[in-house]
PDB file of C-alpha atoms in Angstrom:
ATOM      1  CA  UNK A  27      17.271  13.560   9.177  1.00 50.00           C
ATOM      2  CA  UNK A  28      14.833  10.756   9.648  1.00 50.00           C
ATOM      3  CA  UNK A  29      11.927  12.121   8.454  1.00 51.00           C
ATOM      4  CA  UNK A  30      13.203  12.142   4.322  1.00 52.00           C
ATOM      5  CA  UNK A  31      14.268   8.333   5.273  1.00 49.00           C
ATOM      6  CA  UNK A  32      10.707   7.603   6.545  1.00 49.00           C
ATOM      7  CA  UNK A  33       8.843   9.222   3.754  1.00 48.00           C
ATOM      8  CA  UNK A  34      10.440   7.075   1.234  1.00 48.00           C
ATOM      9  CA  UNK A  35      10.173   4.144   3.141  1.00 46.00           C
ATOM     10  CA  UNK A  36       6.163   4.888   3.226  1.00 46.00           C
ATOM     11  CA  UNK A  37       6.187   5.830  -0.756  1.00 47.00           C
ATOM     12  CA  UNK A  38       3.458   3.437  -1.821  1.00 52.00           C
ATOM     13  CA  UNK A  39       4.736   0.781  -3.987  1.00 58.00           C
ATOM     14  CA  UNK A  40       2.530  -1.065  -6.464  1.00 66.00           C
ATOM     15  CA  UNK A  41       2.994  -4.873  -5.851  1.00 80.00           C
ATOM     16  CA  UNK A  42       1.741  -7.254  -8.327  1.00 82.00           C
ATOM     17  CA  UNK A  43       0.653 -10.992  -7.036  1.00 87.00           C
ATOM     18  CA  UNK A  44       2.239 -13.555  -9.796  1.00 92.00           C
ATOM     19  CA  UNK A  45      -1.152 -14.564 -10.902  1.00 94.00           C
ATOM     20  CA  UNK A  46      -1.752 -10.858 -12.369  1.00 95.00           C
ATOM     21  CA  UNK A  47       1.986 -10.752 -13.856  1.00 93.00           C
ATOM     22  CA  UNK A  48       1.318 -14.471 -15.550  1.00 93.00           C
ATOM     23  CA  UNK A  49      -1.879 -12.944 -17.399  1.00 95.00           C
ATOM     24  CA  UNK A  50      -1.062  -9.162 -17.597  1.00 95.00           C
ATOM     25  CA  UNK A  51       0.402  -9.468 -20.700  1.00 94.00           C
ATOM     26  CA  UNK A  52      -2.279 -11.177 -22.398  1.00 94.00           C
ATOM     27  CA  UNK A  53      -3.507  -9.172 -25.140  1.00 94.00           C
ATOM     28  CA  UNK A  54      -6.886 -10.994 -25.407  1.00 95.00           C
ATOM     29  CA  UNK A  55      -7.741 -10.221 -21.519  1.00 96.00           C
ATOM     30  CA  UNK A  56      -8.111  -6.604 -19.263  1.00 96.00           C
ATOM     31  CA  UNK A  57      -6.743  -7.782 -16.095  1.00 97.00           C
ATOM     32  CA  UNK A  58      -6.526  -5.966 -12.999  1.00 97.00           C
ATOM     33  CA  UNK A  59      -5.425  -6.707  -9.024  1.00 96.00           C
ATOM     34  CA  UNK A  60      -7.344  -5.572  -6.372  1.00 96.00           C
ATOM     35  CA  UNK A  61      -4.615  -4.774  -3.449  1.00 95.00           C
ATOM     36  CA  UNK A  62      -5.914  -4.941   0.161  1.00 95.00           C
ATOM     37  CA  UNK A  63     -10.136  -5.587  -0.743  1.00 95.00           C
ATOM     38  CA  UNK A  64     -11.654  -4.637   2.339  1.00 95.00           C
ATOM     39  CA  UNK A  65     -14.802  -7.907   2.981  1.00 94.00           C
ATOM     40  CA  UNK A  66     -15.073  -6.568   6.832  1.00 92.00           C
ATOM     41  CA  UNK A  67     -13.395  -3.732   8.978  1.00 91.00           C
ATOM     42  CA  UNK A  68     -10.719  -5.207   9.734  1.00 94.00           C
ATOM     43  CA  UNK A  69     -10.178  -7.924   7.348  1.00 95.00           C
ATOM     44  CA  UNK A  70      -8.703  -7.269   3.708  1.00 95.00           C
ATOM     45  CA  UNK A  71      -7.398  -9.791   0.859  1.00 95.00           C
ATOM     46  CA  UNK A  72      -6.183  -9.209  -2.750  1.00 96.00           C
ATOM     47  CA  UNK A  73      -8.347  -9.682  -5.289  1.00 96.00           C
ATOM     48  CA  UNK A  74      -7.140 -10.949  -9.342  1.00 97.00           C
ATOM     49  CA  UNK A  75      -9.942 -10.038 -12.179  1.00 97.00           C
ATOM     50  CA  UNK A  76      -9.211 -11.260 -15.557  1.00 97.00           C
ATOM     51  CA  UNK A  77     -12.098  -9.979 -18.298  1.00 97.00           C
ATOM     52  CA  UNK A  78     -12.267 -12.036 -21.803  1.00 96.00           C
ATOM     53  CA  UNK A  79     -12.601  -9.202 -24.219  1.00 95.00           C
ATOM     54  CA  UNK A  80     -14.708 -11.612 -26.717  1.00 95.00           C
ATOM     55  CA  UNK A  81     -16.239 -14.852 -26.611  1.00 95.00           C
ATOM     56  CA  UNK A  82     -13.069 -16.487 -28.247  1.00 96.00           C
ATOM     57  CA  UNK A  83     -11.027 -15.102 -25.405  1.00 96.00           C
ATOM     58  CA  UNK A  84     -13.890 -16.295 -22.807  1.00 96.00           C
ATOM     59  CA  UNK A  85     -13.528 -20.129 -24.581  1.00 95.00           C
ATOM     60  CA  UNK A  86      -9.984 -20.276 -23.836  1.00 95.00           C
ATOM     61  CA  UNK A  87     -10.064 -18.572 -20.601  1.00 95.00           C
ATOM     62  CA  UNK A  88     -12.996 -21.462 -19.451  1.00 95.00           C
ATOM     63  CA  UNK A  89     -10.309 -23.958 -21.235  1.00 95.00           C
ATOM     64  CA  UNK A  90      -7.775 -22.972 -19.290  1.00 95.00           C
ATOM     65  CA  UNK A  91      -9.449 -23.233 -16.033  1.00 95.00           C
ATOM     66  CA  UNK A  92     -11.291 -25.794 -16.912  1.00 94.00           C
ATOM     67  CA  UNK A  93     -15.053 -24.200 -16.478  1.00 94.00           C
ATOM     68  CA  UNK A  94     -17.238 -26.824 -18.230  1.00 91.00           C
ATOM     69  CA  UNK A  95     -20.684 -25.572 -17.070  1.00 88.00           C
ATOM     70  CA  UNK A  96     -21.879 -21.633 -20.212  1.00 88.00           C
ATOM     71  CA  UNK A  97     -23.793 -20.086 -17.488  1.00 87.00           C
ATOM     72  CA  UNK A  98     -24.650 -18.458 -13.943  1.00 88.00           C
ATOM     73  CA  UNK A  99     -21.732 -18.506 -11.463  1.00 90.00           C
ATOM     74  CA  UNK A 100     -18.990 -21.421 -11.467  1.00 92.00           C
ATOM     75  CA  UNK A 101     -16.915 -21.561  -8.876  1.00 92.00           C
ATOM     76  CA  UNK A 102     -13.946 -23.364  -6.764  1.00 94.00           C
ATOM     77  CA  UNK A 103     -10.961 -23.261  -4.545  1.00 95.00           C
ATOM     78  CA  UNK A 104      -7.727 -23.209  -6.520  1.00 96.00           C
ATOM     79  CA  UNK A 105      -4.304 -23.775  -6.314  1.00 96.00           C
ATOM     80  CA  UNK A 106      -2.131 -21.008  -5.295  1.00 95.00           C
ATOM     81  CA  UNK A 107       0.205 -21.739  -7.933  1.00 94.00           C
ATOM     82  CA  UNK A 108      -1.879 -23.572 -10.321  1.00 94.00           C
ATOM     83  CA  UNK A 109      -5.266 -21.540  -9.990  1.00 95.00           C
ATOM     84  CA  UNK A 110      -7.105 -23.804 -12.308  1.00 95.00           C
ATOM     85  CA  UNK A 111      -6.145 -27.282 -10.333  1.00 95.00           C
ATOM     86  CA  UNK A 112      -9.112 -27.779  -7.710  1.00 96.00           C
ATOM     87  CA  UNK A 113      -8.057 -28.035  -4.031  1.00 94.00           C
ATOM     88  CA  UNK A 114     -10.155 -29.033  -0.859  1.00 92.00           C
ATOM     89  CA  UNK A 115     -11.806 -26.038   1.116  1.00 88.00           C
ATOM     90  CA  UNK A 116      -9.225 -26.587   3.755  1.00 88.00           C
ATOM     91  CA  UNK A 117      -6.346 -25.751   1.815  1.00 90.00           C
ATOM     92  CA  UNK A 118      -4.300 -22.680   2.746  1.00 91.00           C
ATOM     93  CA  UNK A 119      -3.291 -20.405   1.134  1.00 95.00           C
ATOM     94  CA  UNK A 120      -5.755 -20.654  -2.173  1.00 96.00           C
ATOM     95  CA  UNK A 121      -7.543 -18.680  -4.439  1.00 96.00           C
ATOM     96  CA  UNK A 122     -11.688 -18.896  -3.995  1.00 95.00           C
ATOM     97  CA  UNK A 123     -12.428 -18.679  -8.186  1.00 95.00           C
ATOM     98  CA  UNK A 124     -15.796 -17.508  -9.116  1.00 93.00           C
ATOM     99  CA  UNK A 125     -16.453 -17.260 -13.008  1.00 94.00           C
ATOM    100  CA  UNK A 126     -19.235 -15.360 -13.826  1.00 93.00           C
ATOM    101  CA  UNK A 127     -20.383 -16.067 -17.273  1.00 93.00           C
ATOM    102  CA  UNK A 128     -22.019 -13.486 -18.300  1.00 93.00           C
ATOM    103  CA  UNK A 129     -19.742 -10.699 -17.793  1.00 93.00           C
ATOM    104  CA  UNK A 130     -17.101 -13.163 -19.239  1.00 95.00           C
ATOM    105  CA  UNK A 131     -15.259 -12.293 -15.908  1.00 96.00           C
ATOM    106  CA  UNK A 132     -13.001 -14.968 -13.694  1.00 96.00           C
ATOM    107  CA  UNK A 133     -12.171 -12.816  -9.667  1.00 96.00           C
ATOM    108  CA  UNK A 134      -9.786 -14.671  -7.731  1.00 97.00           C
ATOM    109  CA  UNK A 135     -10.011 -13.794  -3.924  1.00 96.00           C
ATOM    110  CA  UNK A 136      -6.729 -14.753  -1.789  1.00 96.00           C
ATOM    111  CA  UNK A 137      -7.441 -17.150   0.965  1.00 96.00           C
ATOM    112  CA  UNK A 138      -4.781 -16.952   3.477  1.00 96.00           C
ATOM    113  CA  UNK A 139      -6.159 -17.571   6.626  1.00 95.00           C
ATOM    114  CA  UNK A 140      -9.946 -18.813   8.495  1.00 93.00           C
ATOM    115  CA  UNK A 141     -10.621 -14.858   8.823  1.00 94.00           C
ATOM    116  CA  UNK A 142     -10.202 -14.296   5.441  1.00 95.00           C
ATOM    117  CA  UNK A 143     -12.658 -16.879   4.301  1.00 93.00           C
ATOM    118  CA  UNK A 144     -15.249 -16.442   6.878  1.00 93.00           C
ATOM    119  CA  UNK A 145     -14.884 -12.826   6.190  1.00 94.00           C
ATOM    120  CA  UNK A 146     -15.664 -13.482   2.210  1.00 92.00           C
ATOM    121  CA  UNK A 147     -18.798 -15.514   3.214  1.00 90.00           C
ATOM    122  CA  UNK A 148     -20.269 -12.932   5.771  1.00 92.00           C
ATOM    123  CA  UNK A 149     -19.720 -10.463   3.028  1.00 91.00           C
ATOM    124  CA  UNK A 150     -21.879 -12.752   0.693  1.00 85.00           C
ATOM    125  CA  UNK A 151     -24.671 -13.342   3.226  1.00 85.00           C
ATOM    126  CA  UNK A 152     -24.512  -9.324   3.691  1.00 84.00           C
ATOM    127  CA  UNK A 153     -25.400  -8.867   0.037  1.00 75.00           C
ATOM    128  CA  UNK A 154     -28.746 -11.298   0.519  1.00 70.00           C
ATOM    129  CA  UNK A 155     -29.684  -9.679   3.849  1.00 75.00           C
ATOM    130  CA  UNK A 156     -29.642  -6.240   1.731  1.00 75.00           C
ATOM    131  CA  UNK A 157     -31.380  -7.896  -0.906  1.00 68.00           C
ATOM    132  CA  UNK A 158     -34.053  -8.936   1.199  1.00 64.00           C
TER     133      UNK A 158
ATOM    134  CA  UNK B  12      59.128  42.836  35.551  1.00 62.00           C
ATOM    135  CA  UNK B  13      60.880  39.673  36.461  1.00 68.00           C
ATOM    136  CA  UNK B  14      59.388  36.663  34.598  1.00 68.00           C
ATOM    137  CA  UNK B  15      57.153  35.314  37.155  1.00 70.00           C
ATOM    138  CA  UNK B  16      55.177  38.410  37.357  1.00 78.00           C
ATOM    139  CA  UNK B  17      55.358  38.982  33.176  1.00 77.00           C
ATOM    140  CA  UNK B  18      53.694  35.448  32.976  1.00 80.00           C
ATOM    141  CA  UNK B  19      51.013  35.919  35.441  1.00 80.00           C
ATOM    142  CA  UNK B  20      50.234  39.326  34.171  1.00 79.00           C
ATOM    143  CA  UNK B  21      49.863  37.832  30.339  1.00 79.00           C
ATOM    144  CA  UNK B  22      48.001  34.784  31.570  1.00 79.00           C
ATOM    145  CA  UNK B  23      45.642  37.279  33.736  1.00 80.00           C
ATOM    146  CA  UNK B  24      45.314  39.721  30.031  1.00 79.00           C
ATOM    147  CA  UNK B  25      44.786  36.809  28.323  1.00 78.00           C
ATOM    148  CA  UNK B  26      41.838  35.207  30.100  1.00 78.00           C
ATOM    149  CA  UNK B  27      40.034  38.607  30.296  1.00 79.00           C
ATOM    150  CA  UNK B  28      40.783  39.102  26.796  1.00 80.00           C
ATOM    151  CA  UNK B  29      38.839  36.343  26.325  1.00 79.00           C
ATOM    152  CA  UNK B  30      36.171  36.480  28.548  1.00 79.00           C
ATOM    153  CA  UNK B  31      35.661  39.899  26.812  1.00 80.00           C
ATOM    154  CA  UNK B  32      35.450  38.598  23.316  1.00 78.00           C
ATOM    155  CA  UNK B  33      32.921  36.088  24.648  1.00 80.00           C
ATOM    156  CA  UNK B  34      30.447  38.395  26.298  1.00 80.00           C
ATOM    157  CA  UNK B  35      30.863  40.681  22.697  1.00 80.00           C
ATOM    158  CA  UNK B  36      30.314  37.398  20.759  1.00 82.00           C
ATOM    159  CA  UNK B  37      27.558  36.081  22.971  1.00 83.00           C
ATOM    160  CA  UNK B  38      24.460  37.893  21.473  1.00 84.00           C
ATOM    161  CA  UNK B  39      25.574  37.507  18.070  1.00 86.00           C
ATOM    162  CA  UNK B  40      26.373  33.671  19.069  1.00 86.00           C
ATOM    163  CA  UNK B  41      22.540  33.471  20.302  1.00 87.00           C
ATOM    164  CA  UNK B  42      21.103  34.947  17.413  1.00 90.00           C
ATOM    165  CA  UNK B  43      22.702  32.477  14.896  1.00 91.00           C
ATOM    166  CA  UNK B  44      21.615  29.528  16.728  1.00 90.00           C
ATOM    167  CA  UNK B  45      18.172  30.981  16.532  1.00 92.00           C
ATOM    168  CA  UNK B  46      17.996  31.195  13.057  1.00 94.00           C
ATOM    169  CA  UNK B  47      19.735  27.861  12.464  1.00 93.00           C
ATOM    170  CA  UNK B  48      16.669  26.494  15.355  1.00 94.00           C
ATOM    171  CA  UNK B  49      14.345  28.827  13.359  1.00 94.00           C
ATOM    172  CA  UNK B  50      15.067  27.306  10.060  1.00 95.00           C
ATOM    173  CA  UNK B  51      15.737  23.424  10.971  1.00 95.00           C
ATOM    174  CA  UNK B  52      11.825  23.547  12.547  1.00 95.00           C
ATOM    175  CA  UNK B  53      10.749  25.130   9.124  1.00 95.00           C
ATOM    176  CA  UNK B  54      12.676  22.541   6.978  1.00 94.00           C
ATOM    177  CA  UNK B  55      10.090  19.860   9.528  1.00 94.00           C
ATOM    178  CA  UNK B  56       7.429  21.686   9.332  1.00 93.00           C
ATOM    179  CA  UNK B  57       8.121  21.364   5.381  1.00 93.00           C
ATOM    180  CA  UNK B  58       9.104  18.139   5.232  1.00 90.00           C
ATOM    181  CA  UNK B  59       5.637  16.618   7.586  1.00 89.00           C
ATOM    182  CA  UNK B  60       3.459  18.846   5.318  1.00 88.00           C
ATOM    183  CA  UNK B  61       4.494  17.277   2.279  1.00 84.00           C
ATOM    184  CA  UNK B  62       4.291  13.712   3.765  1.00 82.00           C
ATOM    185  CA  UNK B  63       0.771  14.335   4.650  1.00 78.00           C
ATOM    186  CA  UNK B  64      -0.469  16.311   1.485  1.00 77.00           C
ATOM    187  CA  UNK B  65       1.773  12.892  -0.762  1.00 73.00           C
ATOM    188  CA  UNK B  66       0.430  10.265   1.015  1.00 68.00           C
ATOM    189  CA  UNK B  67      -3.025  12.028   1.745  1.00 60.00           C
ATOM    190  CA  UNK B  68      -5.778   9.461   2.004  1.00 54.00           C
ATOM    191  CA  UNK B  69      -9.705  10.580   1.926  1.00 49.00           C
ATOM    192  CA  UNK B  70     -11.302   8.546   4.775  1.00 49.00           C
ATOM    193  CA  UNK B  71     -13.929   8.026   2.781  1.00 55.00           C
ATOM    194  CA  UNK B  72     -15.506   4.631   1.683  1.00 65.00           C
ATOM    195  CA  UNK B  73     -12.481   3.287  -0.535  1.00 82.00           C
ATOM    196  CA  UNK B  74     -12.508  -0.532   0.582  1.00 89.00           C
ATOM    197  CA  UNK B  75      -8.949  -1.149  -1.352  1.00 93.00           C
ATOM    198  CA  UNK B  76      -5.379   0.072  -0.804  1.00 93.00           C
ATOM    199  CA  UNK B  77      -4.320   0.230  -4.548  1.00 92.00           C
ATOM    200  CA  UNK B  78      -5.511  -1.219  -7.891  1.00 94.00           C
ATOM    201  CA  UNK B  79      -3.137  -2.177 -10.900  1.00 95.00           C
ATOM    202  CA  UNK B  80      -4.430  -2.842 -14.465  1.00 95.00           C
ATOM    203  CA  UNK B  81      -3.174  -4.004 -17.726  1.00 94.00           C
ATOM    204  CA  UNK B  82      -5.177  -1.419 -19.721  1.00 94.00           C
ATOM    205  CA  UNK B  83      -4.984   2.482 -19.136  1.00 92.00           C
ATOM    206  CA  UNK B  84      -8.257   4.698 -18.419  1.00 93.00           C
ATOM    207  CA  UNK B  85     -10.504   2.537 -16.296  1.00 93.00           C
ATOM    208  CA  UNK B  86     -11.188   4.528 -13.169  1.00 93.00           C
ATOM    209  CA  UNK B  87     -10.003   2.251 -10.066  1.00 92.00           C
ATOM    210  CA  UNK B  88     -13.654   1.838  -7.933  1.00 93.00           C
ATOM    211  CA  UNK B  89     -14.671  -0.208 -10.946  1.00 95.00           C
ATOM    212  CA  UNK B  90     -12.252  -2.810 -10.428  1.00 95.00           C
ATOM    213  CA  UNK B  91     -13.426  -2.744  -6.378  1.00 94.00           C
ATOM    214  CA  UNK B  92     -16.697  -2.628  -7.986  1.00 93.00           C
ATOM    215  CA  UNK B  93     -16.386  -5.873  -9.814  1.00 95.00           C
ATOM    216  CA  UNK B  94     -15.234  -7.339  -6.916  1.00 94.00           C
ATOM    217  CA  UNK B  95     -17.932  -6.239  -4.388  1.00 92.00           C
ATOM    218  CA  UNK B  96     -20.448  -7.229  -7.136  1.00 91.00           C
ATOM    219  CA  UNK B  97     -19.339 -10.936  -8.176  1.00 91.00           C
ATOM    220  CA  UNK B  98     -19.258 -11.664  -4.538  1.00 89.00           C
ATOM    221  CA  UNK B  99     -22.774 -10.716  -4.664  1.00 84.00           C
ATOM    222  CA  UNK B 100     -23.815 -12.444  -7.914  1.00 79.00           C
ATOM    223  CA  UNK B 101     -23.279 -16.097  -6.859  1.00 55.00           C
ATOM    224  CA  UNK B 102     -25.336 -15.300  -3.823  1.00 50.00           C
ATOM    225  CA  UNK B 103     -28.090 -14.542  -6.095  1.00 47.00           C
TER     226      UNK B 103
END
């Protein structure tokens, strides 16, 4: 009798953070949500990508979020809420923004807890150790 | 016959009667509760195949439970993809 009951209760559900539903609808922007990005074994976080599909859409996007700098990598701890108002590093529970410029692309990574963000800088000083 | 010994007689009939019908119903008793034993262990047998096959997961290298997008047909390791690889850009 339990075993229907559990099934459902395991049926995978597709939860959307707020930040994806606020910009989902956009039609100027592909946006997607990253659910459960592994950085480390056994840490994981959820990850927001919005895409400008064209440069206009990439002017208002850096408008938005206030990105003054046209190239390389800008980034910044956000507001939970308010992604584009800057908070201090210490700040919990944020979003780490990183706008790359080039691929017209904005990823938000979910900073809950210390774990979480040492995680997502060990995972950053992976990618130069393989680079080296 | 007075009463006494009608009753006792009846009761005696009765109970043998019964245990009678019992041993002739016992077998047939056994067998249904096999098949109903038989056919609750298929049913969860069924029903724990199906739960594995549904919420099968290849333990390969997928680094993220699920991905949701606002546009159809992009395959859901890009999206991981962009986020493994901006990570890696602003170490650059």
């Amino acid at each position: 009798m339990l075993l229907p009951l559990a099934f459902l209760s395991c049926s995978r559900e597709v939860e959307e953070v707020p930040l994806y539903r606020q910009y989902a609808a956009r039609q100027d922007l592909t946006v997607a949500q990253v659910k459960g990005f592994q950085l480390c074994d056994t840490v994981k976080t959820d990850v927001v990508i919005l895409v400008a599909d064209d440069s206009a859409a990439w002017c208002r996007l850096k408008e938005e979020f206030d990105i003054r700098t046209s190239e390389g990598v800008t980034s910044w701890m956000g507001n939970i809420e308010q992604p584009a108002q800057r908070v201090k590093r210490s700040v919990r529970p944020a979003w780490r923004a990183m706008a790359v410029h080039a691929d017209r692309t904005v990823a938000f990574y979910r900073i809950d807890t210390e774990e979480q963000r040492q995680a997502l800088l060990d995972y950053q000083m992976k990618a130069i150790e393989n680079e080296q | 016959m007075n009463n006494m010994t009608f009753d006792s007689i009846w009761e005696q009939e009765e109970q043998q009667g019964l245990q009678q019908r019992l041993r002739q119903d016992y077998p047939a008793w056994l067998r249904r509760r096999r098949q109903r034993r038989t056919a609750l262990a298929t049913v969860a047998v069924l029903v724990v195949a199906g739960f594995s096959i549904f919420n099968f997961q290849p333990s390969t290298s997928k680094d993220y439970d699920y991905v949701a997008c606002n546009r159809s047909g992009i395959a859901e390791s890009h999206w991981a993809k962009v986020a493994s690889n901006i990570l890696t850009i602003e170490t650059l």
